[in-house]
Coordinates of C-alpha atoms and ligand atoms in Angstrom, one line a residue:
M1 CA -17.3 2.2 32.1
S2 CA -15.8 0.1 29.3
P3 CA -15.9 -3.7 29.9
W4 CA -12.3 -3.7 28.8
K5 CA -11.1 -2.1 32.0
A6 CA -12.0 -5.3 33.8
S7 CA -11.4 -7.9 31.1
D8 CA -7.8 -7.9 30.0
V9 CA -6.7 -9.7 26.8
D10 CA -3.7 -11.6 25.6
D11 CA -3.1 -9.6 22.4
I12 CA -4.2 -6.1 21.4
V13 CA -3.8 -5.5 17.7
V14 CA -4.0 -1.8 16.8
G15 CA -5.4 -1.2 13.3
A16 CA -7.4 -3.6 11.2
G17 CA -5.9 -3.0 7.8
S18 CA -4.0 -5.2 5.2
A19 CA -1.9 -6.6 8.0
G20 CA -3.9 -6.1 11.2
A21 CA -7.0 -7.9 10.1
V22 CA -5.0 -10.8 8.9
L23 CA -2.9 -11.0 12.1
A24 CA -6.0 -10.8 14.4
A25 CA -7.8 -13.4 12.5
R26 CA -4.8 -15.8 12.5
L27 CA -3.9 -15.3 16.1
S28 CA -7.5 -15.9 17.2
E29 CA -7.5 -19.3 15.5
D30 CA -6.1 -20.5 18.8
P31 CA -9.3 -20.5 20.9
S32 CA -7.3 -20.1 24.1
R33 CA -5.9 -16.7 23.0
R34 CA -8.1 -13.6 23.6
V35 CA -7.5 -11.1 20.9
L36 CA -8.8 -7.5 20.8
L37 CA -8.6 -5.7 17.4
I38 CA -8.9 -1.9 17.8
E39 CA -9.7 0.1 14.7
A40 CA -10.2 3.8 14.4
G41 CA -12.7 3.5 11.6
P42 CA -16.0 1.7 11.3
H43 CA -16.5 -2.0 10.8
Y44 CA -19.1 -3.2 8.3
R45 CA -20.1 -6.8 8.9
A46 CA -21.7 -7.9 5.6
T47 CA -22.0 -6.9 2.0
G48 CA -25.5 -5.6 2.5
T49 CA -24.3 -3.0 5.1
T50 CA -21.0 -2.1 3.4
P51 CA -21.2 1.4 1.7
P52 CA -20.9 1.3 -2.1
D53 CA -17.6 3.2 -2.2
L54 CA -16.0 0.3 -0.4
L55 CA -17.5 -2.3 -2.7
D56 CA -16.9 -0.6 -6.0
A57 CA -13.6 -2.3 -7.1
N58 CA -13.2 -0.1 -10.2
T59 CA -13.0 3.2 -8.3
M60 CA -10.7 4.0 -5.4
S61 CA -12.5 5.4 -2.3
L62 CA -10.4 8.4 -1.5
V63 CA -12.7 10.6 0.6
H64 CA -15.4 8.8 2.6
H65 CA -13.2 6.5 4.6
S66 CA -10.0 8.4 4.7
W67 CA -7.9 9.9 7.5
G68 CA -7.7 13.1 5.5
F69 CA -3.9 13.2 5.7
T70 CA -1.9 15.4 3.3
A71 CA 1.8 14.8 2.3
R72 CA 4.6 17.0 1.0
L73 CA 5.8 15.7 -2.3
T74 CA 8.6 18.0 -3.4
G75 CA 9.3 21.7 -2.9
D76 CA 6.1 23.2 -1.5
R77 CA 3.8 20.8 -3.3
R78 CA 1.4 19.0 -1.0
V79 CA -1.2 16.4 -2.0
M80 CA -3.9 14.6 -0.3
F81 CA -2.7 11.2 1.0
P82 CA -5.9 9.2 1.4
L83 CA -5.0 6.3 3.7
A84 CA -8.0 4.5 4.9
K85 CA -9.9 4.6 8.2
V86 CA -12.1 1.5 8.2
T87 CA -11.6 -2.2 8.9
G88 CA -9.7 -3.7 5.9
G89 CA -7.6 -0.5 6.0
S90 CA -6.3 0.7 2.7
S91 CA -7.2 -2.7 1.2
A92 CA -10.8 -1.6 1.6
V93 CA -10.4 1.5 -0.6
G94 CA -7.6 0.7 -3.0
N95 CA -7.2 -0.2 -6.6
T96 CA -7.2 -4.0 -6.0
V97 CA -3.8 -4.6 -7.7
A98 CA -2.6 -7.8 -6.0
I99 CA 0.9 -8.3 -7.2
R100 CA 3.7 -10.0 -5.3
G101 CA 7.2 -8.5 -5.1
T102 CA 10.0 -10.3 -6.8
P103 CA 12.0 -13.1 -5.0
H104 CA 14.9 -10.7 -5.0
D105 CA 12.9 -8.1 -3.0
Y106 CA 12.5 -10.5 0.0
D107 CA 16.0 -11.9 -0.3
E108 CA 17.1 -8.3 0.1
W109 CA 15.1 -8.2 3.3
A110 CA 16.9 -11.4 4.4
S111 CA 20.3 -10.0 3.6
A112 CA 19.5 -6.9 5.7
G113 CA 19.7 -9.2 8.7
N114 CA 16.2 -10.8 8.5
P115 CA 16.7 -14.3 7.3
L116 CA 13.2 -15.4 8.3
W117 CA 11.9 -13.2 5.5
S118 CA 13.8 -14.6 2.6
W119 CA 11.8 -15.5 -0.5
Q120 CA 12.1 -19.2 0.5
N121 CA 10.6 -18.4 3.9
V122 CA 7.8 -16.0 2.7
Q123 CA 6.7 -17.9 -0.5
P124 CA 4.6 -20.4 1.5
F125 CA 2.6 -17.5 3.0
F126 CA 1.9 -16.0 -0.5
R127 CA 0.5 -19.4 -1.5
S128 CA -1.6 -19.9 1.6
L129 CA -3.1 -16.4 1.6
E130 CA -4.6 -16.7 -1.9
D131 CA -7.4 -18.4 -3.7
D132 CA -5.9 -17.9 -7.2
L133 CA -8.9 -18.4 -9.5
D134 CA -6.7 -18.7 -12.6
F135 CA -3.5 -20.5 -11.6
G136 CA -4.3 -22.0 -8.2
D137 CA -3.3 -25.5 -9.2
R138 CA 0.3 -24.4 -10.1
A139 CA 3.1 -25.0 -7.7
C140 CA 3.8 -21.3 -7.1
H141 CA 0.2 -20.6 -6.3
G142 CA -2.5 -21.4 -3.7
R143 CA -6.2 -22.4 -3.9
G144 CA -8.7 -22.0 -1.1
G145 CA -6.9 -19.3 0.8
P146 CA -8.8 -16.2 2.1
V147 CA -7.9 -13.7 -0.7
P148 CA -9.4 -14.3 -4.1
I149 CA -7.2 -13.3 -7.0
R150 CA -8.3 -13.1 -10.6
R151 CA -6.8 -11.6 -13.7
W152 CA -8.6 -9.5 -16.4
R153 CA -9.9 -11.7 -19.2
P154 CA -9.2 -10.5 -22.8
E155 CA -12.9 -9.8 -23.4
E156 CA -13.1 -7.6 -20.3
L157 CA -10.4 -5.2 -21.5
T158 CA -11.3 -1.7 -22.8
E159 CA -10.1 -0.8 -26.3
L160 CA -7.4 1.3 -24.7
Q161 CA -6.0 -1.6 -22.7
Q162 CA -6.0 -3.9 -25.7
E163 CA -4.1 -1.3 -27.7
F164 CA -1.7 -0.7 -24.8
R165 CA -1.0 -4.5 -24.7
E166 CA -0.2 -4.5 -28.4
A167 CA 2.0 -1.4 -28.0
C168 CA 4.0 -3.1 -25.2
L169 CA 4.4 -6.3 -27.2
A170 CA 5.6 -4.2 -30.2
A171 CA 8.0 -2.4 -28.0
G172 CA 9.6 -5.7 -26.9
H173 CA 7.8 -6.6 -23.7
P174 CA 7.2 -10.4 -23.7
W175 CA 3.7 -11.6 -22.9
A176 CA 3.3 -12.5 -19.2
E177 CA 0.1 -14.4 -18.4
D178 CA 0.8 -14.5 -14.7
H179 CA 2.5 -11.5 -13.0
N180 CA 2.6 -13.4 -9.8
H181 CA 4.9 -16.1 -11.1
P182 CA 8.3 -15.6 -9.4
D183 CA 10.0 -15.2 -12.8
S184 CA 7.3 -13.0 -14.4
T185 CA 8.6 -10.4 -16.8
G186 CA 6.8 -8.4 -19.5
V187 CA 3.3 -7.3 -20.1
G188 CA 0.1 -9.0 -18.8
P189 CA -3.2 -8.6 -17.0
I190 CA -3.2 -7.2 -13.5
P191 CA -4.0 -9.8 -10.8
S192 CA -6.7 -8.3 -8.7
N193 CA -8.2 -9.0 -5.2
R194 CA -11.7 -9.6 -6.6
R195 CA -13.9 -12.7 -7.1
D196 CA -16.8 -10.9 -8.7
P197 CA -15.1 -8.6 -11.3
L198 CA -16.8 -5.5 -9.8
I199 CA -16.4 -6.1 -6.0
R200 CA -13.3 -5.2 -4.0
I201 CA -12.4 -7.8 -1.5
S202 CA -10.7 -6.2 1.5
T203 CA -9.0 -8.0 4.4
A204 CA -12.0 -7.2 6.5
M205 CA -14.1 -9.3 4.1
S206 CA -11.6 -12.1 3.6
Y207 CA -10.3 -12.5 7.1
L208 CA -12.6 -10.8 9.7
W209 CA -16.0 -11.8 8.3
P210 CA -15.2 -15.6 8.4
A211 CA -14.0 -15.1 12.0
A212 CA -17.1 -13.3 13.1
E213 CA -18.4 -16.1 15.3
R214 CA -15.2 -16.5 17.4
D215 CA -15.8 -15.7 21.1
N216 CA -12.1 -14.9 21.6
L217 CA -11.8 -12.2 18.9
T218 CA -13.4 -8.8 19.7
I219 CA -13.3 -6.0 17.2
L220 CA -13.5 -2.5 18.7
P221 CA -14.4 -0.1 15.8
R222 CA -14.4 3.7 15.8
S223 CA -11.7 3.6 18.6
S224 CA -8.5 5.4 18.2
V225 CA -5.3 4.5 20.0
D226 CA -3.2 7.4 21.4
R227 CA -0.2 5.5 22.8
V228 CA 1.2 2.4 24.4
V229 CA 1.5 2.1 28.2
F230 CA 4.3 0.3 30.0
E231 CA 5.0 -1.5 33.2
G232 CA 8.7 -1.3 33.7
D233 CA 10.2 -2.1 30.3
R234 CA 7.2 -4.1 29.2
A235 CA 4.2 -2.9 27.1
A236 CA 1.1 -3.4 29.2
G237 CA -1.7 -2.0 27.1
V238 CA -2.9 1.0 25.2
V239 CA -4.6 4.3 25.8
V240 CA -7.6 4.5 23.5
A241 CA -10.7 6.6 22.9
I242 CA -13.4 4.0 22.6
D243 CA -16.1 4.9 20.2
G244 CA -15.0 8.5 20.2
G245 CA -15.3 8.8 24.0
A246 CA -12.7 9.8 26.6
Y247 CA -9.3 8.1 26.6
E248 CA -9.0 5.1 28.8
T249 CA -6.5 2.3 29.3
I250 CA -6.9 -1.3 28.1
R251 CA -4.4 -3.8 29.4
A252 CA -3.0 -6.7 27.5
G253 CA -0.2 -9.3 27.6
R254 CA 1.2 -8.0 24.3
V255 CA 0.6 -5.0 22.0
I256 CA 0.9 -5.3 18.3
L257 CA 0.8 -2.1 16.2
A258 CA -0.6 -2.6 12.7
A259 CA -1.8 1.0 12.1
G260 CA 0.1 1.4 8.8
A261 CA 3.3 3.2 7.7
I262 CA 2.1 6.7 8.9
S263 CA 0.2 5.9 12.1
S264 CA 2.3 3.1 13.6
P265 CA 5.4 5.4 13.8
A266 CA 3.1 8.1 15.2
I267 CA 1.9 5.8 18.0
L268 CA 5.5 4.8 18.7
L269 CA 6.6 8.4 18.9
R270 CA 3.7 9.4 21.2
S271 CA 4.7 6.4 23.4
G272 CA 8.2 7.8 23.8
I273 CA 9.9 5.5 21.3
G274 CA 11.8 7.3 18.6
P275 CA 14.6 9.8 18.0
A276 CA 15.3 11.2 21.5
E277 CA 15.8 14.8 20.5
E278 CA 12.7 14.9 18.5
L279 CA 10.7 13.5 21.4
R280 CA 12.1 15.9 23.9
A281 CA 11.3 18.9 21.7
L282 CA 7.6 17.8 21.8
G283 CA 7.7 17.3 25.6
I284 CA 7.4 13.5 25.3
D285 CA 9.4 11.4 27.9
V286 CA 11.9 9.3 26.1
R287 CA 11.4 5.6 26.8
Q288 CA 13.6 4.2 24.0
D289 CA 15.9 6.2 21.7
L290 CA 15.3 4.7 18.3
P291 CA 16.3 7.1 15.5
G292 CA 14.7 4.9 12.8
V293 CA 11.1 5.6 13.9
G294 CA 9.5 7.6 11.2
A295 CA 12.7 7.8 9.2
G296 CA 13.3 5.9 6.0
L297 CA 9.9 6.6 4.6
T298 CA 9.7 5.4 1.0
D299 CA 6.8 5.5 -1.4
Q300 CA 6.2 5.1 -5.2
P301 CA 6.0 8.3 -7.3
R302 CA 4.0 8.2 -10.4
I303 CA 3.7 10.3 -13.5
G304 CA 2.7 9.8 -17.1
V305 CA 1.5 11.0 -20.5
F306 CA -2.1 11.9 -20.3
M307 CA -4.8 13.1 -22.7
T308 CA -8.3 14.3 -22.5
P309 CA -10.6 11.7 -24.2
K310 CA -12.5 12.1 -27.4
P311 CA -16.2 11.5 -26.9
G312 CA -16.8 7.7 -26.6
Y313 CA -13.5 7.1 -24.8
E314 CA -14.3 8.4 -21.4
N315 CA -14.2 4.9 -19.9
E316 CA -16.5 6.0 -17.0
G317 CA -16.8 3.3 -14.4
K318 CA -14.0 1.2 -15.7
S319 CA -11.1 0.0 -13.6
T320 CA -8.2 2.4 -13.5
G321 CA -5.8 -0.1 -15.1
Q322 CA -6.1 -3.7 -16.4
I323 CA -2.8 -4.4 -18.2
V324 CA 0.6 -3.6 -16.8
T325 CA 4.3 -4.3 -17.5
R326 CA 6.6 -5.8 -14.9
T327 CA 10.3 -5.8 -15.1
T328 CA 11.9 -5.8 -17.9
A329 CA 12.2 -5.3 -21.6
D330 CA 15.1 -3.9 -23.5
R331 CA 15.1 -0.1 -23.7
F332 CA 12.7 0.2 -20.8
N333 CA 13.8 0.6 -17.3
D334 CA 12.4 -1.7 -14.6
Q335 CA 9.4 0.5 -13.7
Y336 CA 5.7 -0.3 -13.9
Y337 CA 4.0 1.0 -17.0
A338 CA 0.2 0.9 -17.1
A339 CA -2.5 2.2 -19.3
V340 CA -5.0 4.3 -17.3
N341 CA -8.6 4.0 -18.5
R342 CA -9.5 7.1 -16.6
F343 CA -8.2 9.4 -13.9
D344 CA -10.5 11.8 -12.2
L345 CA -8.4 14.9 -11.8
T346 CA -10.3 16.1 -8.7
H347 CA -8.1 13.6 -6.8
H348 CA -5.3 12.4 -9.0
F349 CA -2.6 14.7 -10.5
P350 CA -4.4 17.8 -9.2
E351 CA -2.0 20.2 -11.0
L352 CA -3.0 18.8 -14.4
R353 CA -6.6 19.8 -13.9
R354 CA -5.9 23.5 -14.5
V355 CA -4.0 22.7 -17.7
A356 CA -6.4 20.0 -18.9
G357 CA -9.5 22.2 -18.7
A358 CA -11.3 18.9 -18.1
T359 CA -12.0 16.7 -15.1
A360 CA -10.8 13.4 -16.4
V361 CA -7.9 12.1 -18.5
F362 CA -6.6 8.8 -19.8
G363 CA -3.1 7.8 -20.9
V364 CA 0.0 5.8 -20.0
M365 CA 1.4 6.0 -16.5
V366 CA 4.8 5.0 -15.0
V367 CA 5.2 4.2 -11.3
L368 CA 8.7 4.3 -9.9
R369 CA 9.0 1.1 -7.9
R370 CA 12.1 1.8 -6.0
Q371 CA 13.0 5.4 -5.7
F372 CA 16.3 6.6 -4.1
S373 CA 14.7 9.5 -2.2
R374 CA 13.6 9.1 1.3
G375 CA 11.0 10.9 3.4
R376 CA 10.0 11.1 7.0
V377 CA 7.0 10.9 9.3
T378 CA 7.2 13.2 12.3
L379 CA 4.7 14.3 15.0
A380 CA 3.4 17.8 14.6
S381 CA 2.3 17.6 18.2
A382 CA 2.0 15.1 21.0
D383 CA -1.8 15.5 20.7
P384 CA -3.2 12.4 19.0
Y385 CA -5.9 14.5 17.4
I386 CA -3.3 16.4 15.4
A387 CA -2.3 14.5 12.2
P388 CA 1.4 13.5 11.9
A389 CA 3.5 15.4 9.3
V390 CA 4.2 13.3 6.2
D391 CA 7.2 14.4 4.1
L392 CA 7.5 12.0 1.1
G393 CA 10.8 13.7 0.1
Y394 CA 10.3 13.0 -3.6
L395 CA 13.1 14.0 -5.9
S396 CA 15.4 14.7 -3.0
D397 CA 17.8 12.3 -4.6
E398 CA 18.9 13.5 -8.0
R399 CA 18.9 9.9 -9.4
D400 CA 15.1 9.8 -9.3
Y401 CA 14.9 12.6 -11.9
G402 CA 16.7 10.3 -14.3
L403 CA 14.5 7.3 -13.5
L404 CA 11.3 9.4 -13.9
A405 CA 12.6 11.0 -17.1
D406 CA 13.2 7.6 -18.6
G407 CA 9.8 6.6 -17.4
V408 CA 8.0 9.6 -19.0
R409 CA 9.9 8.9 -22.3
G410 CA 8.8 5.2 -22.0
C411 CA 5.2 6.4 -21.5
W412 CA 5.5 8.7 -24.5
E413 CA 6.7 5.8 -26.7
L414 CA 3.8 3.6 -25.7
A415 CA 1.2 6.4 -25.8
S416 CA 2.4 7.4 -29.2
S417 CA 0.9 4.3 -30.7
P418 CA -1.5 5.7 -33.3
K419 CA -4.5 3.8 -31.9
I420 CA -3.9 5.2 -28.5
L421 CA -3.2 8.8 -29.6
D422 CA -6.4 8.7 -31.8
K423 CA -8.5 8.4 -28.7
G424 CA -7.3 11.6 -27.3
E425 CA -8.7 15.1 -27.9
Q426 CA -5.6 16.9 -26.5
L427 CA -2.4 16.0 -24.7
V428 CA -2.1 17.5 -21.2
A429 CA 1.0 19.5 -20.3
V430 CA 3.3 17.3 -22.3
D431 CA 4.3 17.0 -26.0
E432 CA 7.0 15.5 -28.2
R433 CA 9.2 18.6 -27.8
I434 CA 9.8 18.1 -24.1
M435 CA 11.0 14.5 -24.6
D436 CA 14.3 15.9 -26.0
D437 CA 14.5 18.8 -23.6
D438 CA 15.9 17.7 -20.2
Q439 CA 15.0 20.9 -18.5
A440 CA 11.5 20.9 -19.7
L441 CA 11.1 17.3 -18.7
R442 CA 12.5 18.1 -15.3
D443 CA 9.9 20.9 -14.9
Y444 CA 7.1 18.6 -16.0
I445 CA 8.2 15.9 -13.5
E446 CA 8.5 18.5 -10.6
K447 CA 5.0 19.8 -11.3
G448 CA 3.3 16.6 -12.3
V449 CA 4.6 13.9 -10.0
D450 CA 2.0 12.3 -7.7
S451 CA 1.9 9.5 -5.2
A452 CA 0.8 5.9 -5.9
Y453 CA 0.0 5.6 -2.1
N454 CA 2.5 2.8 -1.2
P455 CA 4.3 4.2 1.9
V456 CA 6.6 1.8 3.7
G457 CA 9.7 1.6 5.8
T458 CA 9.0 3.9 8.8
A459 CA 9.7 1.2 11.5
R460 CA 12.2 -0.8 9.6
M461 CA 13.0 -4.4 10.4
G462 CA 16.6 -5.3 11.2
P463 CA 19.0 -6.7 13.8
A464 CA 19.8 -4.8 17.0
G465 CA 23.2 -3.7 15.6
D466 CA 21.5 -1.8 12.8
P467 CA 21.1 1.8 14.1
D468 CA 18.1 2.5 11.8
A469 CA 16.2 -0.7 12.7
V470 CA 13.1 -0.4 14.8
V471 CA 11.9 -4.0 15.1
D472 CA 13.8 -7.3 14.9
Q473 CA 12.8 -10.1 12.5
H474 CA 10.2 -11.3 14.9
C475 CA 8.6 -7.8 14.6
A476 CA 9.5 -7.0 18.2
V477 CA 10.4 -3.4 18.9
H478 CA 14.1 -3.1 20.0
G479 CA 14.7 -2.3 23.6
V480 CA 11.3 -2.9 25.0
D481 CA 9.3 -6.1 25.8
G482 CA 5.9 -7.1 24.6
L483 CA 5.6 -4.5 21.8
H484 CA 5.5 -5.4 18.1
V485 CA 4.9 -3.7 14.8
V486 CA 3.3 -5.7 11.9
D487 CA 2.4 -3.7 8.9
A488 CA 3.9 -1.8 5.9
S489 CA 6.2 0.2 8.3
I490 CA 8.5 -2.8 8.8
M491 CA 9.6 -3.4 5.2
P492 CA 13.3 -3.0 5.2
S493 CA 13.2 -1.9 1.5
M494 CA 10.5 -1.4 -1.1
V495 CA 9.2 -4.2 -3.2
C496 CA 9.0 -4.0 -7.0
A497 CA 5.2 -4.2 -6.8
N498 CA 2.2 -2.4 -5.3
T499 CA 2.4 -3.1 -1.6
H500 CA -0.9 -4.6 -0.5
L501 CA -0.2 -8.3 -1.2
S502 CA 3.2 -8.1 0.5
V503 CA 1.5 -6.5 3.6
V504 CA -1.0 -9.3 3.7
M505 CA 1.9 -11.7 3.6
I506 CA 3.5 -9.7 6.4
G507 CA 0.4 -10.3 8.5
E508 CA 0.4 -14.0 7.7
R509 CA 4.2 -14.4 8.3
A510 CA 4.1 -12.5 11.5
A511 CA 1.2 -14.5 12.8
A512 CA 3.2 -17.7 12.3
L513 CA 6.1 -16.1 14.2
L514 CA 4.0 -14.6 17.0
R515 CA 1.6 -17.5 17.6
D516 CA 4.1 -19.4 19.6
R517 CA 5.7 -16.6 21.6
Ligands
FAD601 C1 -6.0 4.9 -2.1 C2 -5.1 3.7 -2.1 C3 -5.0 2.8 -3.1 C4 -4.2 1.7 -3.0 N1 -4.2 0.8 -4.0 C5 -3.4 -0.3 -3.9 C6 -3.5 -1.4 -4.9 O1 -4.2 -1.3 -5.8 N2 -2.6 -2.4 -4.7 C7 -1.7 -2.5 -3.7 O2 -1.0 -3.5 -3.6 N3 -1.7 -1.5 -2.8 C8 -2.5 -0.5 -2.8 N4 -2.4 0.5 -1.9 C9 -1.4 0.3 -0.8 C10 -1.9 -0.7 0.2 O3 -3.3 -0.6 0.4 C11 -1.2 -0.6 1.5 O4 0.2 -0.9 1.3 C12 -1.6 -1.5 2.6 O5 -3.0 -1.5 2.8 C13 -0.9 -1.1 3.9 O6 -1.4 -2.0 4.9 P1 -1.2 -1.6 6.4 O7 -1.8 -2.8 7.2 O8 0.2 -1.3 6.7 O9 -2.0 -0.3 6.7 P2 -3.5 0.0 6.4 O10 -4.1 -1.0 5.5 O11 -3.6 1.4 6.0 O12 -4.2 -0.3 7.8 C14 -4.0 0.5 9.0 C15 -5.3 0.5 9.8 O13 -4.9 1.1 11.1 C16 -6.0 2.0 11.4 N5 -5.4 2.9 12.4 C17 -4.5 3.8 12.1 N6 -4.2 4.5 13.3 C18 -4.9 4.0 14.2 C19 -5.1 4.3 15.6 N7 -4.4 5.3 16.2 N8 -6.0 3.6 16.3 C20 -6.7 2.6 15.8 N9 -6.6 2.3 14.5 C21 -5.7 3.0 13.7 C22 -6.4 2.6 10.1 O14 -7.7 3.2 10.3 C23 -6.3 1.4 9.2 O15 -7.5 0.7 9.1 C24 -3.3 1.6 -1.9 C25 -3.3 2.5 -0.9 C26 -4.2 3.5 -0.9 C27 -4.3 4.5 0.2

């Protein structure tokens, strides 16, 4: 019998990812609070026992610690959607881009009825979460926080990145030394969650390792939560398969879901919280009719202009990107343009593999920060062993074609710099002709678009009067007591950045809100 049957806890946090690890570590700073952190994947406790795929900051880990989800992009195109299953969550497998959103992004959350999440209110948490190795002494930054952040030094850039930087400057992007400055605009080095340039620092390493000695924080790895259980209207615990065993119930004073933008809504749905009709169709008793659960999924589509490399320019083992543009230069839209040192086509842009006749490409990529299209997470079954259905709904809003077409043309302009083109053996599925041919460009976008793995918005934060809101600004699920969601799901709208750092901030901000409740 599990000891947890007898020993109840104050807080159960489900999922030890970018938000959950942070939240559990912060809540357990209070020695009188007993926190149980449940994670479906393994927990590695030190660098020496951490597998190389998780340490290697230059290569995303897409297979060995993944849930193995797939997602529909557009039409009948499906791709792998490699969300992580390990403590640290997707921060343990990702590309280590550590960029804040813009102040406007968080003010938009505030104006959607969540004033506690305005830029003014979240900025202190961005400062306290970081140990900025370059600009930590500046007012907008922090030093000594858990997450080390460093930027690429000029001498660490590949030739491609140096030439991309020059091409961007020539195209009118101003130089931006610090993309995490609130007013940053232009081209500059990517801030990255690394201290050593080669080692990825996940939230497991930065938050859980330092808390390892706490008696009041217990981590339960390899244990998957099915659903939340209730007493009356109050969440009273979770049903969980501990270490792959049979399902059992662990009780707690409060349950906080931090299982990420796909799994948190799935757990809510299995717990009877979601669109009533959808739940009934699956034979799940409806506890709370909340149409917003699983709806409003938004992600960041990416596409680009890619080439097979000439010998000598394979950039094997190099970081995917090092230099990036951030909003805005004349003639370019507000998307994110980056030079890609190398993409392994086994995993990225799988359709290009057939055309490329090669396994790796390089080039210039655009990521659409804020698409108009929305997708949805639904349950394929009430059985927790069956993966939820992820429909990213890309290109379901016509306006996204226009944004991506502008983006591809922007990539073309930057990639056409002679020093970049010279490194390529052959362009892949794209040439100058299609830049002036709207239909050909549209076809290229439909066939080529891929995900940048930043899903958010499936348990949106908003006031009780908002029919699509799932949690209030204290992260409490509407209509039930003692149940919270704290992760990427709650973002009311997408940030103009990769999402990891904003999710760490969500963990920090929520901990401050939940500590006293
Ligand atoms: C391959 C990849 C690369 C990325 N690269 C970057 C990048 O470079 N920069 C950036 O800003 N963002 C990046 N992202 C996005 C970023 O990592 C996510 O936005 C962020 O990690 C989301 O945090 P989260 O806490 O919401 O979810 P996650 O970090 O995914 O954590 C959820 C955790 O919950 C666990 N869990 C799920 N279901 C259950 C269950 N039923 N029971 C118990 N545990 C459960 C999972 O195993 C996981 O550990 C990347 C994402 C991926 C997948």
